[in-house]
Amino acid sequence: MADFEPETGTLFIVSTPIGNLGDVSFRAVDVLTRVQLIAAEDTRKSRILLNRYKIKTPLTSFFSYNQKKKTSSILKRLKQGDDVAVISDAGTPGISDPAFYLVSRAIQENIGIVAVPGASALLTALVVSGIPTNRFVFEGFLPVKKGRKTRLQKLNEEERTIILYESPHRLLRTLKDIFNFLGNRNLVVARELTKKFEEVLRLPVEKAIEVFQNRNSIKGEFVLIIQGK
Ligand code: SAM
């Protein structure tokens, strides 16, 4: 046994691009290069970014299904004095992807946590939306089944700008629900932000339903910005 307690390492919450690999900060590259371990949601996807910036730090997977088990092993490394960075598939870890659980456990264990800020799809969409940015509420993904109707009924009373994330195969269903529960509000559909096929549609909900119903296929990643009541 060592005759001294090693200093604990630092847990870095590192934001990565939401598409365009140029949107990574110098500090993020520096931290990802220096830490002893990177915990990534999708190691295959993250390797593209790491290769681009010649980062050779070992990677381990950290996703929602293994987060409890992985959190224990990450905490162990931190307690041994290693610095660990967490990255997600895209954007800011902890925003609609795992990291929150790890952060809360690290706080309990008195481990230092440092955020390296960067891109997040919700703010990227909000600032180009033209819908008021002074007060907004981020709702993440709507519940798919249980609680969906109640959430939509509550959102109908919301006066602040509403931000939602949605996957391509649920987009139409969600647009129709927004129309039925919130009415024909002003809406912005932001698709594939920072990527080659980036698209920002500013239109009433009813028109958005028509636009996407007429497409052969709905592809990409979406943020919806809805005008408050
Ligand atoms: N942590 C990420 C962040 O900070 O934005 C969000 C992760 S969440 C699992 C993925 C969702 O974010 C997608 O389904 C989509 O709603 C949104 N998203 C991520 N990248 C996007 C992009 N380039 N354009 C539009 N929406 C995006």
Coordinates of C-alpha atoms and ligand atoms in Angstrom, one line a residue, residues 15-20 41 88-98 119-123 125 138 141 164-168 190-195 220-224, ligand 1:
S15 CA -18.2 19.9 -25.2
T16 CA -17.5 18.7 -28.7
P17 CA -19.0 19.8 -32.1
I18 CA -22.6 19.1 -33.0
G19 CA -21.5 18.3 -36.6
N20 CA -18.8 20.6 -38.0
E41 CA -20.8 7.9 -25.5
S88 CA -20.8 12.8 -25.7
D89 CA -21.8 12.0 -29.3
A90 CA -22.3 15.7 -29.9
G91 CA -22.4 19.0 -28.1
T92 CA -22.4 19.4 -24.3
P93 CA -22.4 16.3 -22.2
G94 CA -25.3 16.1 -19.8
I95 CA -27.7 17.9 -22.1
S96 CA -30.1 15.0 -23.2
D97 CA -27.2 12.6 -22.9
P98 CA -25.3 10.8 -20.1
A119 CA -21.5 23.8 -28.8
S120 CA -24.9 22.8 -27.9
A121 CA -27.7 22.2 -30.4
L122 CA -30.3 24.0 -28.3
L123 CA -28.5 27.4 -28.2
A125 CA -30.9 26.7 -32.9
F138 CA -35.6 23.6 -22.7
F141 CA -37.2 15.1 -26.0
L164 CA -37.4 20.6 -28.0
Y165 CA -35.1 18.0 -29.4
E166 CA -36.6 15.4 -31.9
S167 CA -35.4 12.5 -33.9
P168 CA -36.3 12.2 -37.6
A190 CA -33.6 23.6 -37.3
R191 CA -32.1 20.6 -39.1
E192 CA -28.5 19.4 -39.4
L193 CA -27.1 22.5 -37.7
T194 CA -23.4 23.3 -38.6
K195 CA -23.5 20.4 -41.2
G220 CA -31.1 14.4 -39.9
E221 CA -31.2 15.8 -36.4
F222 CA -33.8 18.3 -35.4
V223 CA -34.3 21.1 -32.9
L224 CA -37.8 22.7 -32.6
Ligands
SAM1 N1 -25.7 17.0 -25.9 C1 -26.2 17.4 -27.1 C2 -26.3 19.0 -27.1 O1 -25.6 19.6 -26.3 O2 -27.0 19.5 -27.9 C3 -27.6 16.8 -27.4 C4 -27.6 15.3 -27.5 S1 -29.1 14.6 -27.8 C5 -28.8 12.9 -27.5 C6 -29.2 14.6 -29.6 C7 -30.2 15.5 -30.1 O3 -29.7 16.8 -30.2 C8 -30.7 15.2 -31.5 O4 -31.7 14.2 -31.6 C9 -31.2 16.6 -32.0 O5 -32.5 16.8 -31.5 C10 -30.2 17.5 -31.3 N2 -29.0 17.8 -32.2 C11 -27.8 17.4 -32.0 N3 -27.0 17.8 -33.1 C12 -27.8 18.5 -33.9 C13 -27.6 19.2 -35.1 N4 -26.4 19.3 -35.7 N5 -28.6 19.8 -35.7 C14 -29.9 19.8 -35.1 N6 -30.1 19.1 -33.9 C15 -29.1 18.5 -33.3

